[in-house]
Amino acid sequence: MSEFQFLMPDAGEGLTEAEVVSWRVAPGDTVELNQVLLEIETAKSLVELPSPYEGTVSAILVEEGTTVDVGTPIITISAAADETELGAPATAAVGPSDVDAEAAEAVADTRSSIDEEKSGAVLVGYGNAGAVTSRRRRARTDAAPPAAQAASAPTPSGPVIAKPPIRKLAKDLGVDLRLVAGTGIGGEVTRDDVVREAGQASVFRNIETPDWAETREDRIPVKGVRKQIANAMVESAFKAPHVSLFVDVDATRTMEFIKRLKNSTDFAGVKVSPLLIMAKAMIWAVRRNPTVNATWTDDEIIVRHYVNFGVAAATPRGLIVPNVKEAQSMSLLQLAQSLEQLTLTARDGKTPPADQQGGTITVTNIGVFGMDTGTPILNPGEVAIVALGTIKQKPWVVDGEVRPRFVTTLGASFDHRVVDGDVASRFLADVASIIEEPALLLD
């Protein structure tokens, strides 16, 4: 028998520490190749670490909730010498202190690919005897058998008409379809019905005011994502000179366009919201005002001719800004699908580090919280961010007459070192013009 120690990895982000969130194994457990051993939290995301060996867990060296430096031993696994994978030396404690970027991204994407010709670095005990490609299997330790799941599922009191994607959405949001009044044809439950029910349930939960805690204070450690958010916001606010602009917009035609998309068979089962049109509008406006899609260095301004579109997302772990890569090349349907997947992944707290890096411009949708507008802080490394406020009916003058229209307010902040006032104004005016008339996207 040989014992192998695993060291806390860097996960490819250049970080110096990570927190052990949860162990999926215990001493004495038999582990399979690629079985998830534990989940760690870095300053940017949750990452599952797989086992490169088959063997038995000898010892857990770090308790859950403990933050340790990269390179610290965290677990020991015993394996028969002739059963170890990759031929790693049994006496060596291996760790990824110099993991290459390709391997780091592989961890986040639940697969690993290490090429000895590119680097002699090793990833969490994978060894360096040759190139290896593997896909780890997701552990299902808490999943109930199909029969048990069927037995525990609620039996509807009447027929519920809903397409499979809508049923999945309801399940993801914790919505009981029996309680949803369908507004579709023949009483079919639509995506809007499910989202509305989930929102109402959230509001009702917030109406109840909790009792004061017995303790007079709560002390929350500043670490992980919260620490990263704090550092990033301070750096952005005090390093980049912000200038902000605001504009009210008649979004009635955008709301009509969204309604048509929802009724389109091409968008069946795909979430369509004002955020989709907002994203397309910003991408269109970037092409006309490219310097808002730049980054500042002390020596030069780098203008990117591609758009990695970031969306500020409030998650259980805090604020993160994942981005859709190469959004400028996507159709409206592809962009809708990408934004939906990005949102669902963020909500589950599973956004990989690669999806949070390389953003070029960001939107923050504060309208979902009922806010009209705000002054957003730039995402570090970017020079423009737009806040989309709530869209609601207000009196609006149309052709000399006051009419009820769907109105929103756009707020934007820019890095004044890069973006002059005229460029910032033209960019925001272009975004507003698309929200007012989405047909301009066909131009």
CSV table of C-alpha atoms in Angstrom, one decimal:
chain,number,residue,atom,x,y,z
A,1,MET,CA,0.0,0.0,0.0
A,2,SER,CA,1.1,3.5,-0.8
A,3,GLU,CA,-0.2,6.8,0.6
A,4,PHE,CA,-0.7,9.9,-1.4
A,5,GLN,CA,-1.2,13.4,0.0
A,6,PHE,CA,-3.3,16.0,-1.9
A,7,LEU,CA,-2.4,19.6,-1.5
A,8,MET,CA,-4.7,22.6,-1.7
A,9,PRO,CA,-4.6,23.7,-5.4
A,10,ASP,CA,-4.4,27.1,-6.8
A,11,ALA,CA,-7.3,26.4,-9.2
A,12,GLY,CA,-5.5,28.5,-11.8
A,13,GLU,CA,-6.6,31.9,-10.4
A,14,GLY,CA,-3.3,33.0,-8.9
A,15,LEU,CA,-4.8,32.9,-5.4
A,16,THR,CA,-2.9,32.1,-2.3
A,17,GLU,CA,-5.7,30.5,-0.2
A,18,ALA,CA,-9.0,28.6,-0.4
A,19,GLU,CA,-11.7,27.4,2.0
A,20,VAL,CA,-12.8,23.8,2.4
A,21,VAL,CA,-16.5,24.1,2.1
A,22,SER,CA,-17.6,20.4,2.3
A,23,TRP,CA,-16.1,17.0,2.2
A,24,ARG,CA,-17.9,14.4,0.0
A,25,VAL,CA,-15.9,11.5,1.6
A,26,ALA,CA,-14.8,10.4,5.1
A,27,PRO,CA,-12.0,8.3,6.6
A,28,GLY,CA,-12.4,4.7,5.6
A,29,ASP,CA,-14.4,5.4,2.5
A,30,THR,CA,-13.4,3.7,-0.7
A,31,VAL,CA,-13.0,6.2,-3.6
A,32,GLU,CA,-13.1,5.7,-7.3
A,33,LEU,CA,-11.2,7.4,-10.0
A,34,ASN,CA,-12.6,10.9,-10.7
A,35,GLN,CA,-15.0,10.7,-7.8
A,36,VAL,CA,-15.5,14.2,-6.2
A,37,LEU,CA,-13.6,14.4,-2.9
A,38,LEU,CA,-14.5,17.8,-1.7
A,39,GLU,CA,-15.7,21.3,-2.7
A,40,ILE,CA,-13.5,24.3,-2.1
A,41,GLU,CA,-14.4,28.0,-2.3
A,42,THR,CA,-11.9,30.5,-3.8
A,43,ALA,CA,-12.4,34.2,-4.0
A,44,LYS,CA,-14.4,33.7,-7.2
A,45,SER,CA,-16.2,30.4,-7.3
A,46,LEU,CA,-17.0,27.0,-5.9
A,47,VAL,CA,-14.8,24.2,-7.3
A,48,GLU,CA,-15.2,20.5,-7.0
A,49,LEU,CA,-11.9,18.5,-6.7
A,50,PRO,CA,-11.9,15.0,-8.2
A,51,SER,CA,-9.7,12.0,-7.1
A,52,PRO,CA,-7.1,10.8,-9.6
A,53,TYR,CA,-6.7,7.5,-7.7
A,54,GLU,CA,-8.7,4.5,-6.6
A,55,GLY,CA,-8.1,3.7,-2.9
A,56,THR,CA,-9.2,4.3,0.6
A,57,VAL,CA,-9.3,7.6,2.5
A,58,SER,CA,-6.8,7.4,5.3
A,59,ALA,CA,-7.3,10.8,6.8
A,60,ILE,CA,-9.0,14.2,6.4
A,61,LEU,CA,-6.4,16.8,7.3
A,62,VAL,CA,-8.5,20.0,7.1
A,63,GLU,CA,-11.9,20.5,8.6
A,64,GLU,CA,-14.8,22.1,6.8
A,65,GLY,CA,-15.0,25.9,7.0
A,66,THR,CA,-11.2,26.1,7.3
A,67,THR,CA,-9.2,28.5,5.0
A,68,VAL,CA,-5.7,27.2,4.2
A,69,ASP,CA,-2.9,28.3,2.1
A,70,VAL,CA,-2.3,26.8,-1.4
A,71,GLY,CA,0.0,23.8,-1.0
A,72,THR,CA,-1.3,22.7,2.4
A,73,PRO,CA,-2.0,18.9,2.6
A,74,ILE,CA,-5.8,18.4,2.9
A,75,ILE,CA,-6.4,14.6,2.5
A,76,THR,CA,-4.4,11.4,2.4
A,77,ILE,CA,-5.5,8.4,0.3
A,78,SER,CA,-4.1,4.9,0.5
A,79,ALA,CA,-3.9,2.8,-2.7
A,80,ALA,CA,-2.3,-0.4,-3.8
A,81,ALA,CA,1.0,0.4,-5.6
A,82,ASP,CA,-0.1,-1.6,-8.7
A,83,GLU,CA,-3.5,0.2,-8.8
A,84,THR,CA,-2.4,3.8,-8.8
A,85,GLU,CA,-3.1,5.9,-11.8
A,86,LEU,CA,-0.6,7.7,-14.0
A,87,GLY,CA,2.4,6.2,-12.3
A,88,ALA,CA,3.0,9.0,-9.8
A,89,PRO,CA,5.8,8.4,-7.3
A,90,ALA,CA,4.3,7.0,-4.1
A,91,THR,CA,6.6,9.0,-1.9
A,92,ALA,CA,5.9,12.4,-3.4
A,93,ALA,CA,3.3,14.8,-2.1
A,94,VAL,CA,2.1,16.4,-5.3
A,95,GLY,CA,0.3,19.7,-5.7
A,96,PRO,CA,-0.6,22.2,-8.3
A,97,SER,CA,1.4,25.2,-7.2
A,98,ASP,CA,2.3,25.9,-10.8
A,99,VAL,CA,-0.8,24.6,-12.6
A,100,ASP,CA,-1.0,25.9,-16.1
A,101,ALA,CA,-4.1,27.8,-17.2
A,102,GLU,CA,-5.4,24.9,-19.3
A,103,ALA,CA,-5.4,22.6,-16.4
A,104,ALA,CA,-7.0,25.1,-14.1
A,105,GLU,CA,-9.9,25.7,-16.5
A,106,ALA,CA,-10.3,21.9,-16.7
A,107,VAL,CA,-10.9,21.7,-12.9
A,108,ALA,CA,-13.7,24.3,-13.1
A,109,ASP,CA,-15.3,22.5,-16.1
A,110,THR,CA,-15.3,19.2,-14.4
A,111,ARG,CA,-12.8,17.6,-16.7
A,112,SER,CA,-9.0,17.5,-16.8
A,113,SER,CA,-6.5,17.5,-19.6
A,114,ILE,CA,-2.8,17.7,-18.8
A,115,ASP,CA,-0.3,17.7,-21.6
A,116,GLU,CA,3.3,16.8,-20.5
A,117,GLU,CA,4.7,18.4,-23.5
A,118,LYS,CA,3.2,21.8,-22.5
A,119,SER,CA,4.0,21.7,-18.8
A,120,GLY,CA,5.6,19.4,-16.2
A,121,ALA,CA,3.1,20.8,-13.7
A,122,VAL,CA,0.7,18.4,-12.0
A,123,LEU,CA,-2.9,18.9,-10.8
A,124,VAL,CA,-4.0,17.7,-7.4
A,125,GLY,CA,-2.0,14.5,-7.4
A,126,TYR,CA,-2.4,13.6,-11.1
A,127,GLY,CA,1.3,13.0,-11.5
A,128,ASN,CA,3.2,13.9,-14.7
A,129,ALA,CA,3.8,10.5,-16.4
A,130,GLY,CA,2.3,11.3,-19.7
A,131,ALA,CA,-0.7,13.1,-21.1
A,132,VAL,CA,-4.1,12.2,-19.6
A,133,THR,CA,-7.7,13.2,-20.5
A,134,SER,CA,-10.5,12.2,-18.1
A,135,ARG,CA,-14.0,13.2,-17.3
A,136,ARG,CA,-15.1,12.9,-13.7
A,137,ARG,CA,-18.5,11.5,-12.7
A,138,ARG,CA,-20.7,13.7,-10.6
A,139,ALA,CA,-21.4,12.1,-7.2
A,140,ARG,CA,-25.0,11.4,-6.4
A,141,THR,CA,-24.7,10.5,-2.8
A,142,ASP,CA,-27.9,12.4,-1.9
A,143,ALA,CA,-30.1,11.4,-4.8
A,144,ALA,CA,-33.1,9.3,-4.0
A,145,PRO,CA,-33.8,6.2,-6.1
A,146,PRO,CA,-36.4,6.8,-8.9
A,147,ALA,CA,-39.0,4.8,-7.0
A,148,ALA,CA,-38.5,6.9,-3.9
A,149,GLN,CA,-38.6,10.1,-5.9
A,150,ALA,CA,-41.9,9.1,-7.5
A,151,ALA,CA,-43.3,8.2,-4.1
A,152,SER,CA,-42.4,11.6,-2.6
A,153,ALA,CA,-43.6,13.7,-5.6
A,154,PRO,CA,-46.9,15.5,-4.9
A,155,THR,CA,-49.9,14.1,-6.7
A,156,PRO,CA,-51.7,17.0,-8.5
A,157,SER,CA,-55.3,17.5,-7.7
A,158,GLY,CA,-56.1,18.2,-11.3
A,159,PRO,CA,-54.4,18.1,-14.7
A,160,VAL,CA,-51.5,20.5,-15.0
A,161,ILE,CA,-50.8,21.6,-18.6
A,162,ALA,CA,-47.1,22.5,-19.0
A,163,LYS,CA,-44.4,21.7,-21.4
A,164,PRO,CA,-41.3,19.8,-20.1
A,165,PRO,CA,-39.0,22.9,-20.0
A,166,ILE,CA,-41.6,24.7,-17.9
A,167,ARG,CA,-41.9,21.8,-15.5
A,168,LYS,CA,-38.1,21.8,-15.2
A,169,LEU,CA,-38.1,25.5,-14.5
A,170,ALA,CA,-40.8,25.1,-11.9
A,171,LYS,CA,-38.7,22.4,-10.2
A,172,ASP,CA,-35.6,24.6,-10.3
A,173,LEU,CA,-37.5,27.5,-8.7
A,174,GLY,CA,-39.3,25.4,-6.2
A,175,VAL,CA,-42.7,26.2,-7.6
A,176,ASP,CA,-45.6,23.8,-7.1
A,177,LEU,CA,-47.4,23.7,-10.5
A,178,ARG,CA,-50.7,22.8,-8.9
A,179,LEU,CA,-50.7,26.3,-7.3
A,180,VAL,CA,-50.1,28.1,-10.6
A,181,ALA,CA,-52.9,29.6,-12.6
A,182,GLY,CA,-52.0,29.0,-16.3
A,183,THR,CA,-52.5,31.9,-18.6
A,184,GLY,CA,-51.7,30.1,-21.8
A,185,ILE,CA,-54.0,28.6,-24.3
A,186,GLY,CA,-56.3,26.1,-22.7
A,187,GLY,CA,-54.9,27.0,-19.2
A,188,GLU,CA,-51.4,26.0,-20.1
A,189,VAL,CA,-48.8,27.1,-17.6
A,190,THR,CA,-46.3,29.5,-19.2
A,191,ARG,CA,-42.8,30.5,-18.2
A,192,ASP,CA,-44.1,33.9,-17.1
A,193,ASP,CA,-46.7,32.2,-14.8
A,194,VAL,CA,-43.9,30.1,-13.1
A,195,VAL,CA,-41.6,33.1,-12.7
A,196,ARG,CA,-44.4,35.2,-11.4
A,197,GLU,CA,-45.4,32.6,-8.8
A,198,ALA,CA,-41.7,32.2,-7.7
A,199,GLY,CA,-41.5,36.0,-7.3
A,200,GLN,CA,-44.6,36.2,-5.3
A,201,ALA,CA,-43.5,33.4,-3.1
A,202,SER,CA,-40.2,35.3,-2.5
A,203,VAL,CA,-42.1,38.5,-1.6
A,204,PHE,CA,-44.4,36.6,0.8
A,205,ARG,CA,-41.4,35.1,2.5
A,206,ASN,CA,-39.9,38.5,3.0
A,207,ILE,CA,-43.2,40.0,4.4
A,208,GLU,CA,-42.8,38.1,7.7
A,209,THR,CA,-40.5,40.0,10.0
A,210,PRO,CA,-38.2,37.7,11.9
A,211,ASP,CA,-37.8,38.0,15.6
A,212,TRP,CA,-34.6,39.6,17.0
A,213,ALA,CA,-31.9,37.0,17.5
A,214,GLU,CA,-30.9,36.2,21.0
A,215,THR,CA,-27.4,37.2,20.3
A,216,ARG,CA,-26.9,41.0,20.0
A,217,GLU,CA,-24.4,40.8,17.1
A,218,ASP,CA,-23.5,38.6,14.2
A,219,ARG,CA,-19.9,38.5,13.0
A,220,ILE,CA,-19.5,37.4,9.4
A,221,PRO,CA,-15.9,36.6,8.3
A,222,VAL,CA,-14.8,38.6,5.3
A,223,LYS,CA,-13.4,35.9,3.0
A,224,GLY,CA,-14.1,34.2,-0.2
A,225,VAL,CA,-16.5,35.9,-2.6
A,226,ARG,CA,-17.4,38.7,-0.1
A,227,LYS,CA,-13.7,39.6,0.3
A,228,GLN,CA,-13.2,39.6,-3.5
A,229,ILE,CA,-16.3,41.8,-3.9
A,230,ALA,CA,-15.0,44.3,-1.3
A,231,ASN,CA,-11.5,44.5,-2.9
A,232,ALA,CA,-12.8,44.8,-6.4
A,233,MET,CA,-15.3,47.6,-5.5
A,234,VAL,CA,-12.8,49.6,-3.5
A,235,GLU,CA,-10.2,49.3,-6.3
A,236,SER,CA,-12.8,50.3,-8.9
A,237,ALA,CA,-14.3,53.2,-7.0
A,238,PHE,CA,-11.1,54.8,-6.0
A,239,LYS,CA,-8.9,54.0,-9.0
A,240,ALA,CA,-11.2,54.7,-11.9
A,241,PRO,CA,-12.8,58.2,-12.0
A,242,HIS,CA,-16.5,57.5,-12.5
A,243,VAL,CA,-18.9,59.6,-14.5
A,244,SER,CA,-22.6,58.7,-14.6
A,245,LEU,CA,-25.5,59.4,-17.0
A,246,PHE,CA,-29.2,58.7,-16.8
A,247,VAL,CA,-32.0,58.6,-19.3
A,248,ASP,CA,-35.7,57.8,-19.2
A,249,VAL,CA,-36.8,55.5,-22.0
A,250,ASP,CA,-40.2,54.5,-23.5
A,251,ALA,CA,-39.8,50.7,-23.5
A,252,THR,CA,-43.3,49.9,-24.8
A,253,ARG,CA,-42.1,48.5,-28.1
A,254,THR,CA,-39.5,46.4,-26.3
A,255,MET,CA,-42.3,44.8,-24.2
A,256,GLU,CA,-44.4,44.2,-27.3
A,257,PHE,CA,-41.3,42.6,-29.0
A,258,ILE,CA,-40.7,40.4,-26.0
A,259,LYS,CA,-44.3,39.2,-26.1
A,260,ARG,CA,-44.0,38.3,-29.8
A,261,LEU,CA,-40.7,36.4,-29.1
A,262,LYS,CA,-42.4,34.4,-26.3
A,263,ASN,CA,-45.2,33.3,-28.7
A,264,SER,CA,-42.6,32.3,-31.3
A,265,THR,CA,-42.0,28.6,-31.8
A,266,ASP,CA,-38.3,29.4,-32.3
A,267,PHE,CA,-38.1,30.6,-28.7
A,268,ALA,CA,-40.2,27.9,-27.1
A,269,GLY,CA,-38.8,26.9,-23.7
A,270,VAL,CA,-36.3,29.7,-23.7
A,271,LYS,CA,-36.4,32.6,-21.2
A,272,VAL,CA,-37.1,35.9,-22.9
A,273,SER,CA,-36.9,39.1,-20.8
A,274,PRO,CA,-36.1,42.8,-21.2
A,275,LEU,CA,-32.5,41.8,-20.2
A,276,LEU,CA,-32.2,40.0,-23.6
A,277,ILE,CA,-33.1,43.1,-25.5
A,278,MET,CA,-30.9,45.2,-23.2
A,279,ALA,CA,-27.9,42.9,-23.9
A,280,LYS,CA,-28.5,43.1,-27.7
A,281,ALA,CA,-28.9,46.9,-27.5
A,282,MET,CA,-25.6,47.3,-25.6
A,283,ILE,CA,-23.7,45.1,-28.1
A,284,TRP,CA,-25.2,47.1,-31.0
A,285,ALA,CA,-24.2,50.4,-29.3
A,286,VAL,CA,-20.6,49.1,-28.6
A,287,ARG,CA,-20.1,48.6,-32.3
A,288,ARG,CA,-21.0,52.2,-32.9
A,289,ASN,CA,-18.9,53.5,-29.9
A,290,PRO,CA,-16.0,51.0,-29.5
A,291,THR,CA,-14.1,52.9,-26.8
A,292,VAL,CA,-16.7,51.9,-24.2
A,293,ASN,CA,-15.5,48.4,-24.7
A,294,ALA,CA,-12.0,49.1,-23.7
A,295,THR,CA,-9.6,48.6,-20.8
A,296,TRP,CA,-7.1,51.0,-19.2
A,297,THR,CA,-3.5,50.3,-18.4
A,298,ASP,CA,-0.9,52.8,-17.3
A,299,ASP,CA,0.7,52.7,-20.7
A,300,GLU,CA,-2.2,52.3,-23.2
A,301,ILE,CA,-5.9,51.9,-23.8
A,302,ILE,CA,-6.8,48.6,-25.3
A,303,VAL,CA,-10.0,48.7,-27.3
A,304,ARG,CA,-11.6,45.2,-27.7
A,305,HIS,CA,-13.4,44.4,-31.0
A,306,TYR,CA,-15.3,41.6,-29.4
A,307,VAL,CA,-17.8,41.6,-26.6
A,308,ASN,CA,-17.7,39.3,-23.5
A,309,PHE,CA,-21.0,40.5,-22.1
A,310,GLY,CA,-21.1,40.5,-18.3
A,311,VAL,CA,-24.2,40.3,-16.1
A,312,ALA,CA,-24.0,41.3,-12.5
A,313,ALA,CA,-25.7,38.4,-10.7
A,314,ALA,CA,-26.9,38.3,-7.0
A,315,THR,CA,-26.2,34.7,-5.8
A,316,PRO,CA,-26.4,33.0,-2.4
A,317,ARG,CA,-22.6,33.5,-2.2
A,318,GLY,CA,-22.7,37.2,-3.1
A,319,LEU,CA,-22.4,39.3,-6.2
A,320,ILE,CA,-20.5,37.8,-9.2
A,321,VAL,CA,-20.2,39.0,-12.8
A,322,PRO,CA,-20.1,36.0,-15.2
A,323,ASN,CA,-20.0,36.9,-18.9
A,324,VAL,CA,-21.1,35.5,-22.2
A,325,LYS,CA,-18.1,35.0,-24.4
A,326,GLU,CA,-18.1,36.4,-28.0
A,327,ALA,CA,-21.6,37.7,-27.6
A,328,GLN,CA,-21.2,39.9,-30.6
A,329,SER,CA,-21.3,36.9,-32.9
A,330,MET,CA,-24.6,35.4,-31.4
A,331,SER,CA,-28.1,35.5,-32.8
A,332,LEU,CA,-30.9,36.7,-30.6
A,333,LEU,CA,-31.8,33.1,-29.8
A,334,GLN,CA,-28.2,32.1,-29.1
A,335,LEU,CA,-27.8,35.0,-26.8
A,336,ALA,CA,-31.1,34.2,-25.0
A,337,GLN,CA,-29.9,30.6,-24.4
A,338,SER,CA,-26.5,31.7,-23.2
A,339,LEU,CA,-28.0,34.3,-20.8
A,340,GLU,CA,-30.4,31.7,-19.4
A,341,GLN,CA,-27.6,29.2,-18.8
A,342,LEU,CA,-25.4,31.8,-17.3
A,343,THR,CA,-28.2,32.8,-14.9
A,344,LEU,CA,-29.1,29.3,-13.8
A,345,THR,CA,-25.4,28.4,-13.2
A,346,ALA,CA,-24.9,31.5,-11.1
A,347,ARG,CA,-28.0,30.8,-9.1
A,348,ASP,CA,-26.7,27.3,-8.3
A,349,GLY,CA,-23.4,28.8,-7.2
A,350,LYS,CA,-21.6,26.7,-9.9
A,351,THR,CA,-20.1,29.5,-12.1
A,352,PRO,CA,-16.6,28.4,-13.0
A,353,PRO,CA,-13.7,30.9,-12.7
A,354,ALA,CA,-13.3,31.0,-16.5
A,355,ASP,CA,-16.8,32.4,-16.9
A,356,GLN,CA,-16.0,35.3,-14.5
A,357,GLN,CA,-12.8,36.4,-16.3
A,358,GLY,CA,-12.2,38.4,-19.5
A,359,GLY,CA,-15.4,40.5,-19.4
A,360,THR,CA,-15.5,43.6,-21.5
A,361,ILE,CA,-18.7,45.4,-20.6
A,362,THR,CA,-21.5,44.8,-18.0
A,363,VAL,CA,-25.2,45.2,-17.3
A,364,THR,CA,-26.7,45.2,-13.9
A,365,ASN,CA,-30.5,44.5,-13.8
A,366,ILE,CA,-31.6,46.3,-10.7
A,367,GLY,CA,-35.2,46.4,-12.1
A,368,VAL,CA,-35.8,42.9,-10.8
A,369,PHE,CA,-35.6,44.4,-7.3
A,370,GLY,CA,-38.1,47.1,-8.1
A,371,MET,CA,-35.5,49.9,-8.4
A,372,ASP,CA,-35.9,52.7,-10.9
A,373,THR,CA,-32.2,53.4,-11.3
A,374,GLY,CA,-28.9,53.6,-9.6
A,375,THR,CA,-25.2,54.6,-9.9
A,376,PRO,CA,-23.4,51.3,-10.8
A,377,ILE,CA,-19.7,50.8,-10.0
A,378,LEU,CA,-17.5,49.6,-12.8
A,379,ASN,CA,-16.4,46.0,-12.9
A,380,PRO,CA,-12.6,46.1,-12.6
A,381,GLY,CA,-10.9,46.1,-15.9
A,382,GLU,CA,-13.9,47.5,-17.8
A,383,VAL,CA,-14.8,51.1,-18.6
A,384,ALA,CA,-18.6,51.0,-18.9
A,385,ILE,CA,-21.5,49.5,-17.1
A,386,VAL,CA,-25.3,50.1,-17.5
A,387,ALA,CA,-28.0,49.7,-14.9
A,388,LEU,CA,-31.5,48.6,-16.2
A,389,GLY,CA,-34.2,49.9,-14.0
A,390,THR,CA,-37.7,48.5,-13.5
A,391,ILE,CA,-40.1,48.7,-16.4
A,392,LYS,CA,-43.6,49.9,-15.4
A,393,GLN,CA,-46.5,51.9,-16.8
A,394,LYS,CA,-46.2,55.6,-16.5
A,395,PRO,CA,-47.9,58.6,-18.1
A,396,TRP,CA,-45.9,59.5,-21.2
A,397,VAL,CA,-46.4,62.2,-23.9
A,398,VAL,CA,-46.9,60.7,-27.3
A,399,ASP,CA,-47.7,63.0,-30.3
A,400,GLY,CA,-48.8,65.7,-27.9
A,401,GLU,CA,-51.1,63.4,-25.8
A,402,VAL,CA,-50.5,61.8,-22.5
A,403,ARG,CA,-50.7,58.1,-22.7
A,404,PRO,CA,-49.8,55.1,-20.5
A,405,ARG,CA,-46.5,53.6,-21.7
A,406,PHE,CA,-44.0,51.2,-20.3
A,407,VAL,CA,-41.1,53.3,-19.1
A,408,THR,CA,-37.7,52.5,-17.7
A,409,THR,CA,-34.6,54.5,-16.6
A,410,LEU,CA,-31.1,53.6,-17.7
A,411,GLY,CA,-28.2,54.6,-15.6
A,412,ALA,CA,-24.6,54.2,-16.8
A,413,SER,CA,-21.2,54.7,-15.4
A,414,PHE,CA,-17.9,55.2,-17.3
A,415,ASP,CA,-14.2,55.4,-16.7
A,416,HIS,CA,-13.6,59.0,-17.5
A,417,ARG,CA,-9.9,58.3,-18.3
A,418,VAL,CA,-11.1,56.4,-21.4
A,419,VAL,CA,-14.6,57.5,-22.2
A,420,ASP,CA,-15.2,61.2,-22.8
A,421,GLY,CA,-18.6,62.7,-22.1
A,422,ASP,CA,-19.7,62.9,-25.8
A,423,VAL,CA,-18.9,59.2,-26.4
A,424,ALA,CA,-20.6,58.2,-23.1
A,425,SER,CA,-23.7,60.2,-24.1
A,426,ARG,CA,-23.8,58.8,-27.6
A,427,PHE,CA,-23.5,55.2,-26.3
A,428,LEU,CA,-26.3,55.5,-23.8
A,429,ALA,CA,-28.5,57.3,-26.4
A,430,ASP,CA,-27.9,54.4,-28.8
A,431,VAL,CA,-28.9,51.9,-26.1
A,432,ALA,CA,-32.0,53.9,-25.4
A,433,SER,CA,-32.9,54.0,-29.1
A,434,ILE,CA,-33.0,50.2,-29.3
A,435,ILE,CA,-35.1,49.9,-26.2
A,436,GLU,CA,-37.5,52.4,-27.7
A,437,GLU,CA,-37.5,50.7,-31.1
A,438,PRO,CA,-36.0,47.1,-31.2
A,439,ALA,CA,-36.6,47.1,-35.0
A,440,LEU,CA,-33.4,49.1,-35.4
A,441,LEU,CA,-31.6,45.8,-34.6
A,442,LEU,CA,-32.5,44.7,-38.1
A,443,ASP,CA,-30.6,47.6,-39.6
